[in-house]
Coordinates of C-alpha atoms in Angstrom, one line a residue:
M1 CA 0.3 -0.1 -0.2
F2 CA 1.0 3.4 -0.7
R3 CA 2.1 5.6 2.2
F4 CA 1.8 9.1 1.4
E5 CA 3.6 10.1 4.6
N6 CA 6.5 9.0 2.8
Y7 CA 5.5 10.6 -1.0
G8 CA 3.3 13.0 -0.7
K9 CA 5.8 15.5 -0.3
K10 CA 7.7 14.3 -3.6
M11 CA 4.5 14.4 -5.8
I12 CA 4.1 17.8 -4.7
K13 CA 7.3 18.8 -5.7
Y14 CA 5.6 18.1 -9.4
R15 CA 2.3 19.3 -8.7
T16 CA 1.1 21.6 -10.7
V17 CA -0.9 23.2 -7.4
I18 CA 1.4 25.5 -6.6
L19 CA -1.3 27.8 -6.1
L20 CA 0.0 31.7 -6.0
C21 CA 3.2 30.5 -5.2
F22 CA 4.7 33.6 -6.3
C23 CA 2.3 35.8 -3.8
A24 CA 5.6 38.0 -1.8
L25 CA 8.6 36.8 -3.7
M26 CA 11.4 38.7 -2.5
T27 CA 12.3 42.4 -4.2
T28 CA 15.3 43.6 -5.6
S29 CA 16.4 46.5 -5.5
C30 CA 15.6 49.7 -8.5
G31 CA 17.9 52.3 -6.9
Q32 CA 15.0 54.9 -7.2
D33 CA 15.0 58.0 -5.3
L34 CA 12.1 58.8 -2.9
G35 CA 10.4 61.9 -3.5
G36 CA 6.8 63.8 -3.2
A37 CA 3.8 62.5 -5.0
D38 CA 3.2 65.8 -7.1
E39 CA 6.8 68.3 -6.6
P40 CA 7.5 70.5 -9.3
A41 CA 10.4 69.1 -11.2
N42 CA 13.0 72.8 -10.0
Q43 CA 12.5 72.1 -6.6
A44 CA 14.6 70.1 -4.3
V45 CA 12.4 66.8 -3.5
P46 CA 12.3 66.3 0.1
E47 CA 13.9 63.2 1.3
R48 CA 12.0 60.3 2.8
N49 CA 13.5 58.7 5.9
E50 CA 12.1 56.0 8.9
N51 CA 11.8 59.5 10.3
T52 CA 9.0 60.7 7.9
F53 CA 6.8 58.4 9.1
G54 CA 5.4 57.7 12.6
P55 CA 4.2 54.3 14.8
I56 CA 2.4 52.2 12.4
E57 CA -0.8 50.9 13.6
V58 CA -1.9 47.2 11.7
V59 CA -5.7 47.2 11.5
P60 CA -7.0 43.5 10.4
G61 CA -8.4 43.1 7.2
V62 CA -8.5 46.8 6.5
S63 CA -4.6 48.7 6.6
V64 CA -1.5 48.9 7.8
G65 CA 0.5 52.7 8.4
G66 CA -2.6 54.0 6.6
I67 CA -2.4 51.9 3.4
E68 CA -5.8 50.4 2.7
I69 CA -7.1 47.1 0.9
G70 CA -7.9 47.7 -2.5
M71 CA -6.3 51.1 -3.0
S72 CA -5.3 52.2 -6.1
L73 CA -1.4 52.6 -7.4
D74 CA -1.8 56.5 -7.0
E75 CA -3.1 56.1 -4.1
L76 CA -0.5 54.2 -2.3
K77 CA 2.5 56.7 -4.3
A78 CA 0.6 59.6 -2.7
I79 CA 1.7 58.2 0.9
L80 CA 4.5 56.4 0.7
G81 CA 6.0 57.8 -2.6
D82 CA 7.6 56.1 -5.3
P83 CA 9.2 52.0 -4.2
D84 CA 12.5 51.4 -3.4
T85 CA 12.4 47.9 -5.1
E86 CA 9.8 46.5 -7.3
F87 CA 9.1 43.0 -8.2
G88 CA 6.4 41.2 -10.3
F89 CA 5.4 37.9 -11.5
Q90 CA 2.4 37.0 -13.6
R91 CA 0.6 40.0 -12.3
L92 CA 1.4 39.5 -8.6
I93 CA 3.4 42.8 -8.1
T94 CA 5.5 43.3 -4.6
L95 CA 6.7 46.9 -3.9
R96 CA 8.9 48.0 -1.2
F97 CA 9.3 50.7 0.8
N98 CA 12.1 50.8 3.4
A99 CA 11.5 54.4 4.8
A100 CA 7.8 52.9 6.1
K101 CA 9.4 49.7 6.3
L102 CA 6.4 48.0 4.7
E103 CA 6.1 45.5 1.6
V104 CA 2.5 45.9 -0.2
L105 CA 1.4 43.4 -3.0
L106 CA -1.0 44.5 -5.7
T107 CA -2.4 42.6 -9.0
S108 CA -1.6 44.3 -12.2
S109 CA -2.5 44.2 -15.5
E110 CA 0.7 44.2 -16.7
P111 CA 2.5 40.6 -16.1
S112 CA 6.0 42.0 -14.3
V113 CA 5.0 45.8 -13.4
A114 CA 2.0 47.8 -11.0
S115 CA 0.0 49.0 -13.9
A116 CA -2.0 52.2 -13.7
D117 CA -5.0 50.2 -12.7
A118 CA -3.3 48.0 -10.2
R119 CA -4.8 47.5 -6.5
V120 CA -3.4 46.9 -3.1
R121 CA -4.3 43.3 -2.1
G122 CA -2.0 42.8 1.1
V123 CA 0.1 44.8 3.1
T124 CA 2.9 43.4 5.4
T125 CA 5.2 44.7 8.0
L126 CA 8.6 44.0 8.0
G127 CA 10.9 42.8 10.6
N128 CA 12.0 46.2 11.8
T129 CA 8.6 48.0 11.2
V130 CA 7.8 50.4 14.2
L131 CA 4.5 49.7 15.2
S132 CA 2.0 51.1 17.8
G133 CA -1.2 50.0 19.0
D134 CA -2.5 46.0 20.0
L135 CA -0.3 44.3 17.6
I136 CA 3.3 45.2 17.6
R137 CA 6.9 42.8 17.9
G138 CA 7.0 40.7 20.5
V139 CA 3.1 40.4 21.6
E140 CA 2.4 36.4 22.5
R141 CA 0.3 33.9 21.2
T142 CA -1.4 33.4 24.2
V143 CA -2.6 37.2 23.6
L144 CA -3.3 37.0 19.6
E145 CA -5.4 33.9 20.4
A146 CA -7.4 35.7 23.1
Q147 CA -8.2 38.6 20.8
F148 CA -9.1 36.6 17.6
G149 CA -9.6 33.2 18.7
A150 CA -7.7 30.4 17.7
A151 CA -5.7 30.7 14.6
T152 CA -7.4 28.8 11.4
M153 CA -4.5 27.9 10.2
E154 CA -1.1 27.7 10.9
S155 CA 1.8 26.5 8.3
R156 CA 5.7 27.3 9.8
G157 CA 5.7 29.4 11.6
I158 CA 2.6 31.8 10.6
L159 CA -0.7 32.2 12.1
Y160 CA -3.8 32.8 9.9
F161 CA -7.0 34.3 11.5
V162 CA -9.5 34.3 8.5
E163 CA -12.5 36.1 9.9
D164 CA -9.3 38.7 11.1
G165 CA -7.6 39.3 7.7
L166 CA -4.4 38.9 9.4
S167 CA -1.8 36.6 9.4
V168 CA 1.3 36.7 11.8
E169 CA 5.0 35.1 11.9
M170 CA 5.9 33.9 15.4
D171 CA 9.9 33.4 16.4
A172 CA 10.8 30.2 18.0
D173 CA 9.4 31.6 21.3
N174 CA 5.7 32.1 20.0
R175 CA 6.0 35.8 19.9
A176 CA 5.0 37.9 16.8
I177 CA 7.7 39.1 14.9
R178 CA 5.4 40.6 11.2
Y179 CA 2.0 41.2 10.4
S180 CA 0.3 40.9 7.2
V181 CA -3.2 42.3 6.3
W182 CA -5.6 41.3 3.5
P183 CA -9.2 41.1 2.9
A184 CA -11.2 39.0 5.7
Y185 CA -13.7 36.5 5.2
F186 CA -16.3 34.1 7.4
L187 CA -15.5 30.0 7.4
E188 CA -19.0 28.1 6.7
K189 CA -19.4 25.9 9.2
E190 CA -21.8 23.7 7.8
I191 CA -21.5 21.8 4.4
P192 CA -24.4 24.3 2.1
P193 CA -27.0 22.0 1.2
M194 CA -27.5 21.2 -2.2
V195 CA -30.3 23.4 -4.1
A196 CA -32.2 23.4 -7.1
A197 CA -31.3 25.5 -10.5
K198 CA -32.8 28.8 -10.1
T199 CA -32.5 30.4 -13.6
Q200 CA -34.1 30.2 -16.8
M201 CA -32.6 29.8 -20.3
G202 CA -32.2 33.3 -21.8
E203 CA -32.6 34.1 -26.0
P204 CA -30.3 32.4 -28.0
R205 CA -27.2 34.6 -28.3
I206 CA -26.4 36.2 -31.4
E207 CA -22.5 35.5 -32.6
D208 CA -20.6 37.8 -34.8
E209 CA -18.2 35.5 -36.6
S210 CA -16.0 38.5 -37.9
V211 CA -14.7 38.9 -34.4
E212 CA -11.7 37.2 -33.6
L213 CA -11.6 34.9 -30.6
P214 CA -8.2 34.1 -28.4
R215 CA -5.7 31.8 -30.5
F216 CA -3.2 29.8 -28.8
E217 CA 0.2 29.6 -31.4
Y218 CA 3.2 27.3 -31.3
E219 CA 5.7 27.3 -33.9
G220 CA 3.3 28.4 -36.4
D221 CA 0.5 26.8 -36.4
V222 CA -2.9 28.4 -34.7
Y223 CA -5.1 26.6 -32.7
T224 CA -8.8 26.5 -31.2
V225 CA -8.6 25.7 -27.2
V226 CA -10.9 24.2 -24.5
D227 CA -9.9 24.0 -21.0
M228 CA -12.4 21.8 -19.5
H229 CA -11.3 21.1 -16.3
L230 CA -11.0 24.6 -13.5
H231 CA -11.5 24.9 -10.4
V232 CA -13.7 27.8 -8.9
G233 CA -14.9 28.4 -5.5
K234 CA -15.3 30.3 -2.6
K235 CA -12.7 31.2 0.4
E236 CA -15.2 30.4 2.5
T237 CA -16.0 26.5 1.9
Q238 CA -12.5 25.4 1.6
K239 CA -11.4 23.2 4.1
P240 CA -8.7 24.2 6.2
T241 CA -6.6 21.4 6.8
G242 CA -6.3 21.4 2.9
L243 CA -5.5 24.6 2.5
E244 CA -2.9 24.2 5.5
F245 CA -1.5 21.4 2.9
L246 CA -1.1 23.5 -0.1
L247 CA 0.5 26.1 2.4
S248 CA 3.0 22.9 3.7
Q249 CA 4.2 23.4 -0.2
L250 CA 5.0 26.6 -0.7
P251 CA 8.1 28.8 -0.9
A252 CA 8.0 30.3 2.8
M253 CA 8.6 33.9 0.8
S254 CA 4.9 33.4 -0.5
L255 CA 3.4 32.1 2.9
M256 CA 2.3 35.7 4.7
T257 CA 0.3 36.8 1.7
F258 CA -1.2 33.9 0.2
P259 CA -5.1 34.6 1.1
A260 CA -4.3 37.7 -0.4
V261 CA -5.5 37.0 -4.2
S262 CA -6.2 33.3 -3.5
G263 CA -10.0 34.5 -4.1
L264 CA -9.4 36.2 -7.2
V265 CA -7.6 33.3 -8.6
V266 CA -10.5 31.1 -8.8
H267 CA -13.0 34.0 -9.6
P268 CA -13.9 33.7 -13.1
Y269 CA -14.5 37.6 -13.7
G270 CA -11.4 38.2 -11.1
E271 CA -10.1 41.4 -11.5
H272 CA -6.7 41.2 -13.4
V273 CA -6.0 37.6 -12.3
G274 CA -9.5 35.9 -12.4
I275 CA -9.9 32.9 -14.8
K276 CA -11.3 34.5 -17.9
E277 CA -8.4 36.7 -17.8
H278 CA -6.3 34.4 -17.4
L279 CA -7.5 32.0 -20.3
R280 CA -7.4 34.8 -22.5
A281 CA -3.9 35.9 -22.3
A282 CA -3.1 32.0 -22.4
G283 CA -5.0 32.2 -26.1
V284 CA -7.5 30.2 -24.4
A285 CA -11.1 30.2 -26.3
Y286 CA -13.9 28.7 -23.8
G287 CA -13.6 27.1 -20.7
V288 CA -15.4 24.8 -18.0
L289 CA -16.2 25.6 -14.7
L290 CA -16.4 22.3 -11.9
A291 CA -19.0 22.3 -9.1
T292 CA -17.0 19.8 -6.5
Y293 CA -18.7 18.7 -2.8
T294 CA -15.4 17.5 -1.8
Q295 CA -16.0 18.5 1.8
H296 CA -13.4 15.5 3.6
T297 CA -10.3 16.8 1.6
I298 CA -10.1 20.1 0.0
G299 CA -13.6 21.7 0.5
V300 CA -17.0 22.7 -1.5
T301 CA -17.9 24.2 -4.7
E302 CA -21.9 24.7 -4.8
N303 CA -23.6 24.0 -8.3
Q304 CA -25.6 27.3 -7.2
L305 CA -22.5 29.0 -7.4
V306 CA -21.5 27.4 -10.8
E307 CA -24.8 28.3 -12.2
S308 CA -24.9 32.1 -11.3
Q309 CA -21.1 32.6 -12.8
L310 CA -22.2 31.1 -15.7
A311 CA -25.4 33.0 -16.0
D312 CA -23.2 36.1 -15.4
P313 CA -23.5 38.3 -18.1
R314 CA -19.8 38.5 -18.8
N315 CA -19.7 34.9 -19.5
V316 CA -19.3 36.0 -23.1
N317 CA -16.7 35.8 -25.6
P318 CA -15.7 39.1 -28.0
D319 CA -17.8 37.5 -30.9
G320 CA -20.9 36.9 -28.5
S321 CA -20.7 33.0 -27.9
Q322 CA -20.2 31.4 -24.8
W323 CA -17.5 31.6 -23.1
A324 CA -17.9 29.1 -20.2
W325 CA -20.4 25.6 -19.6
G326 CA -20.1 24.4 -16.3
M327 CA -20.4 20.8 -14.7
A328 CA -22.3 19.7 -11.9
S329 CA -21.7 17.7 -8.9
I330 CA -23.4 15.8 -6.0
N331 CA -22.6 15.3 -2.1
L332 CA -22.5 11.9 -1.6
D333 CA -22.3 11.6 2.1
D334 CA -25.4 9.9 3.9
F335 CA -26.4 8.7 0.4
D336 CA -27.4 5.4 2.3
S337 CA -30.8 7.6 3.2
P338 CA -33.2 6.5 0.4
E339 CA -34.7 10.3 0.9
V340 CA -31.5 12.2 0.7
M341 CA -30.7 10.2 -2.3
E342 CA -33.7 10.8 -4.0
R343 CA -33.7 14.4 -3.2
R344 CA -30.7 15.3 -4.3
L345 CA -30.5 13.9 -7.6
E346 CA -33.7 15.5 -8.6
I347 CA -31.7 18.5 -7.6
L348 CA -29.0 17.1 -9.5
E349 CA -31.3 16.6 -12.6
S350 CA -32.5 20.5 -12.3
Y351 CA -29.5 22.0 -14.0
F352 CA -29.7 19.4 -16.4
E353 CA -33.6 19.8 -16.9
K354 CA -33.4 24.0 -16.3
R355 CA -30.1 25.3 -17.7
P356 CA -29.0 22.4 -20.7
D357 CA -27.3 25.8 -22.0
L358 CA -25.2 26.1 -19.4
F359 CA -24.2 22.7 -17.7
V360 CA -22.8 19.7 -19.9
G361 CA -21.6 17.3 -17.8
I362 CA -21.2 15.6 -14.1
K363 CA -18.2 15.8 -12.2
L364 CA -17.1 13.3 -9.5
A365 CA -14.1 13.2 -7.6
H366 CA -14.4 9.5 -5.6
A367 CA -11.1 9.2 -4.0
H368 CA -12.2 12.9 -2.4
Q369 CA -15.3 12.0 -2.1
A370 CA -14.9 8.3 0.2
V371 CA -16.5 6.3 -2.2
G372 CA -15.6 3.7 -4.6
F373 CA -15.8 3.2 -8.1
D374 CA -18.1 0.4 -8.3
D375 CA -20.4 0.8 -5.4
P376 CA -23.9 0.0 -6.6
L377 CA -25.5 2.9 -4.0
Y378 CA -24.0 5.5 -6.3
L379 CA -25.7 4.4 -9.4
G380 CA -28.1 6.8 -9.4
V381 CA -26.0 9.4 -11.0
Y382 CA -25.2 7.6 -13.9
D383 CA -28.8 6.9 -14.6
V384 CA -29.2 10.7 -14.2
A385 CA -26.4 11.1 -16.4
A386 CA -27.9 8.7 -18.9
K387 CA -31.4 10.0 -18.7
Y388 CA -29.9 13.8 -20.0
G389 CA -27.4 12.5 -22.3
V390 CA -24.2 14.3 -19.9
P391 CA -20.7 12.7 -20.0
V392 CA -19.3 12.4 -16.5
L393 CA -16.3 13.4 -15.5
L394 CA -14.5 11.2 -12.9
H395 CA -11.0 12.1 -10.9
T396 CA -8.3 9.1 -11.9
G397 CA -5.2 8.8 -10.1
F398 CA -3.6 8.8 -6.8
S399 CA -4.3 12.1 -4.9
P400 CA -2.0 13.4 -1.9
F401 CA -4.3 15.5 -0.2
P402 CA -5.1 14.8 3.3
N403 CA -8.2 12.7 4.1
S404 CA -8.2 11.7 0.5
M405 CA -8.8 7.9 -0.1
T406 CA -5.2 5.8 -1.1
D407 CA -6.3 2.7 -1.9
P408 CA -6.6 2.1 -5.5
H409 CA -10.1 0.9 -5.2
Y410 CA -11.4 4.5 -5.1
Y411 CA -8.9 6.2 -8.0
D412 CA -8.1 3.0 -10.7
P413 CA -10.9 3.0 -13.1
A414 CA -10.2 -0.7 -13.3
T415 CA -12.9 -0.8 -10.8
L416 CA -15.0 1.2 -13.1
E417 CA -15.2 -1.5 -15.7
A418 CA -18.4 -2.9 -14.5
V419 CA -20.1 0.2 -14.6
I420 CA -18.9 1.5 -17.7
T421 CA -20.1 -2.0 -19.5
A422 CA -23.6 -1.7 -17.8
Y423 CA -24.1 2.2 -19.5
N424 CA -22.4 1.1 -22.9
G425 CA -26.2 1.6 -24.0
Q426 CA -26.6 -2.1 -24.7
N427 CA -27.7 -3.5 -21.4
G428 CA -30.6 -1.4 -20.4
K429 CA -29.1 1.3 -18.1
G430 CA -28.9 3.9 -21.0
Y431 CA -25.3 5.4 -22.6
V432 CA -23.1 7.3 -20.6
D433 CA -19.7 8.5 -21.6
F434 CA -17.0 8.2 -18.8
V435 CA -14.0 10.9 -18.9
L436 CA -11.0 9.9 -17.2
A437 CA -9.6 12.7 -15.6
H438 CA -5.4 12.8 -15.1
A439 CA -5.3 9.4 -17.3
G440 CA -4.2 7.7 -13.6
Q441 CA -1.5 9.8 -12.9
G442 CA 0.8 9.1 -10.0
D443 CA 0.5 4.8 -10.2
A444 CA 1.2 2.8 -13.4
R445 CA -1.7 0.6 -12.5
A446 CA -4.4 3.5 -13.1
I447 CA -2.4 4.8 -15.9
E448 CA -2.7 1.8 -17.8
S449 CA -6.0 0.7 -17.2
S450 CA -7.1 4.2 -18.2
L451 CA -5.2 3.7 -21.5
Q452 CA -6.8 0.2 -22.1
L453 CA -10.5 1.0 -21.1
A454 CA -10.1 4.2 -23.7
Q455 CA -8.5 1.7 -26.3
T456 CA -11.1 -0.7 -26.2
R457 CA -14.6 0.9 -24.8
D458 CA -16.3 3.1 -27.0
N459 CA -18.1 5.0 -24.1
V460 CA -14.3 5.7 -22.4
W461 CA -12.8 8.9 -22.8
L462 CA -9.1 10.8 -21.7
E463 CA -8.6 14.1 -19.9
I464 CA -4.9 14.9 -19.8
S465 CA -4.9 17.5 -17.0
A466 CA -1.9 17.1 -14.6
I467 CA 0.0 14.5 -16.4
N468 CA 3.4 16.2 -15.7
R469 CA 4.2 14.3 -12.4
P470 CA 6.5 11.5 -12.0
L471 CA 5.8 8.1 -11.1
L472 CA 4.8 7.2 -7.6
I473 CA 3.8 4.0 -7.8
D474 CA 5.0 1.0 -10.1
E475 CA 3.0 -2.0 -11.9
N476 CA 3.4 -3.6 -8.8
G477 CA 1.7 -1.3 -6.4
Q478 CA 5.5 -0.5 -5.0
P479 CA 6.5 2.9 -4.4
V480 CA 9.5 4.2 -6.9
E481 CA 11.6 6.9 -6.8
S482 CA 11.1 8.9 -9.8
T483 CA 11.8 12.2 -11.0
E484 CA 10.4 11.8 -14.5
P485 CA 7.7 13.4 -15.3
M486 CA 4.8 11.0 -17.3
H487 CA 3.3 13.2 -19.6
T488 CA 5.6 11.9 -22.2
Y489 CA 4.8 8.7 -22.0
V490 CA 1.2 9.1 -21.4
L491 CA 0.9 11.6 -24.7
G492 CA 3.4 8.8 -26.4
E493 CA 1.0 6.0 -25.6
I494 CA -2.2 7.4 -26.8
K495 CA -0.7 8.3 -29.8
N496 CA 0.3 4.6 -30.3
R497 CA -2.8 3.1 -29.1
G498 CA -5.1 5.1 -32.0
I499 CA -6.7 7.2 -28.9
V500 CA -6.2 10.5 -30.3
G501 CA -9.7 11.2 -30.9
K502 CA -10.7 10.6 -27.3
T503 CA -8.6 12.7 -25.9
M504 CA -9.3 15.9 -24.0
F505 CA -7.0 18.9 -22.9
A506 CA -7.4 20.4 -19.5
T507 CA -5.0 22.2 -16.6
D508 CA -6.7 21.2 -13.5
G509 CA -6.4 25.3 -12.9
P510 CA -6.2 27.6 -12.5
Q511 CA -4.1 27.0 -9.8
Y512 CA -2.0 30.3 -9.8
F513 CA -1.9 33.3 -12.8
G514 CA 0.1 31.7 -15.7
K515 CA -1.0 28.2 -15.3
V516 CA -3.0 27.4 -18.3
Q517 CA -0.1 29.0 -20.7
S518 CA 2.6 27.1 -19.3
Y519 CA 0.4 23.8 -19.5
L520 CA -0.8 24.2 -22.8
K521 CA 2.8 25.1 -24.2
L522 CA 4.1 21.8 -22.6
M523 CA 1.6 19.4 -23.9
V524 CA 1.5 20.7 -27.2
S525 CA 5.5 20.5 -27.4
T526 CA 5.1 17.3 -25.9
M527 CA 2.4 16.1 -29.0
K528 CA 5.1 17.5 -31.5
S529 CA 7.4 15.7 -30.4
V530 CA 6.1 12.1 -30.2
G531 CA 4.8 12.7 -33.5
Y532 CA 1.0 14.1 -33.1
T533 CA -0.3 16.2 -36.3
P534 CA -1.3 20.0 -36.7
E535 CA -4.8 18.2 -37.1
E536 CA -4.5 15.7 -34.0
I537 CA -3.3 18.8 -31.8
Q538 CA -5.9 20.4 -32.6
A539 CA -8.7 17.3 -31.8
V540 CA -7.0 17.1 -28.4
L541 CA -7.1 20.7 -27.7
A542 CA -10.8 21.3 -28.5
D543 CA -12.7 18.9 -31.3
N544 CA -13.0 16.2 -28.9
F545 CA -14.5 17.8 -26.1
F546 CA -17.2 19.5 -28.8
N547 CA -17.3 15.5 -30.2
C548 CA -18.0 14.6 -26.4
Y549 CA -19.6 17.1 -24.5
L550 CA -21.3 19.4 -27.3
P551 CA -22.0 16.9 -30.2
F552 CA -24.8 19.2 -31.6
G553 CA -22.4 22.3 -31.2
K554 CA -21.6 24.9 -29.0

């Protein structure tokens, strides 16, 4: 049996779940002089130094030293002047102000510099910042928790009080060293109940075919791309232990401001770094947003949240076409109660009954939902899929998140074979397309099962997100020491076995801004290297998705 304790961290080293790794990267000096915001050019600029700024007060969730969350770049500079250093990566910009002894995180329209429309997302004190008020250097942990309650999360000496919008770095004696302020949010203590779809189909869209959509270009070839595996969500419904696991894998320099932009990154329309802008910048024309009921491991993204995001007027491409579709999911807890099962299946149906223009599939994650692939208790979900003619996307492969099921029975699709056969359209249960997300990544047995099923079963497809990770478990079920990513082997086998026409591109994003573009480039370059034609690459990037999920046209 694979032991997560021994191999989980090695896997995450290669995971692309490095969500916001560079939120607060260390800055490099630009050697700029500090001056007043509106000083005439012919006057001497007064020197700003640490005496210019009095003791600074930390106001959790609001501001540090008068620098407020949401402030514009101009407003920031009007108070602090020009920064001493500026460092940017993937639209996350860190400015350091030596005189005030502050570091400010902004999001920007530009990849590496603060644009005119940049906004302050987090403010962090330095180790020698002069502070006033209750939050100063040396405050003991017991005092902090008496004021704010127990920390929501903790990672490598940093405490997170999310309902106050505050993180605190502690020393070895559990005394405060630094503070960071960002938008507060309130955790939902209970799992949100499933509710039926609330919106109705609108008027048909009018498309202008003369308007260009985003395209991805590689070595002279231009492709239309669909990313069919995108996780949206709310910070309020994320599981703290799952977030602690992510924090444990991030560079130490990014920890203080981790919560500052995490909500923007997973919002379809988040400013500067949201999913729609992320895809546009990567040359991806369409996306698919996923609901998930994975409350045991990562958290919950309710169907109704995805519905509201898809029904938003901003869900439109420049040519008037629909930008994103969605997949609904279902809470499988307490399914042994007939009343609970019946009610939740009815709710699931409502999304395909009322909004077939928005919802094109069902998303399940058995390893995260603690459900075996072949458990007959859950066959009603496939009955819904057969009734409405929608595919089912299933997580396959090993998952390192705490509380995930690590027995192959929960992630190796070989144990799904009887269900696949039952729903092949020839056995009285209707027809369902099964899409195997991640193609069994991490475990050689699950990878081979995925490839074989796609090769031998008409109703099985592959989805290739997160396949650029090393193999952790060999064909005998034994852990292996490997640093070689699997994607070249998997894409080569897909080509060799003649199943290119049953394979779909996805990223398992957004994770961090720039992830989609880097993964897309990796997949396209690898497909070319193992002999895919441009036509086959186009099939993987978009055509196969439309054939499987929208066979009657988008």
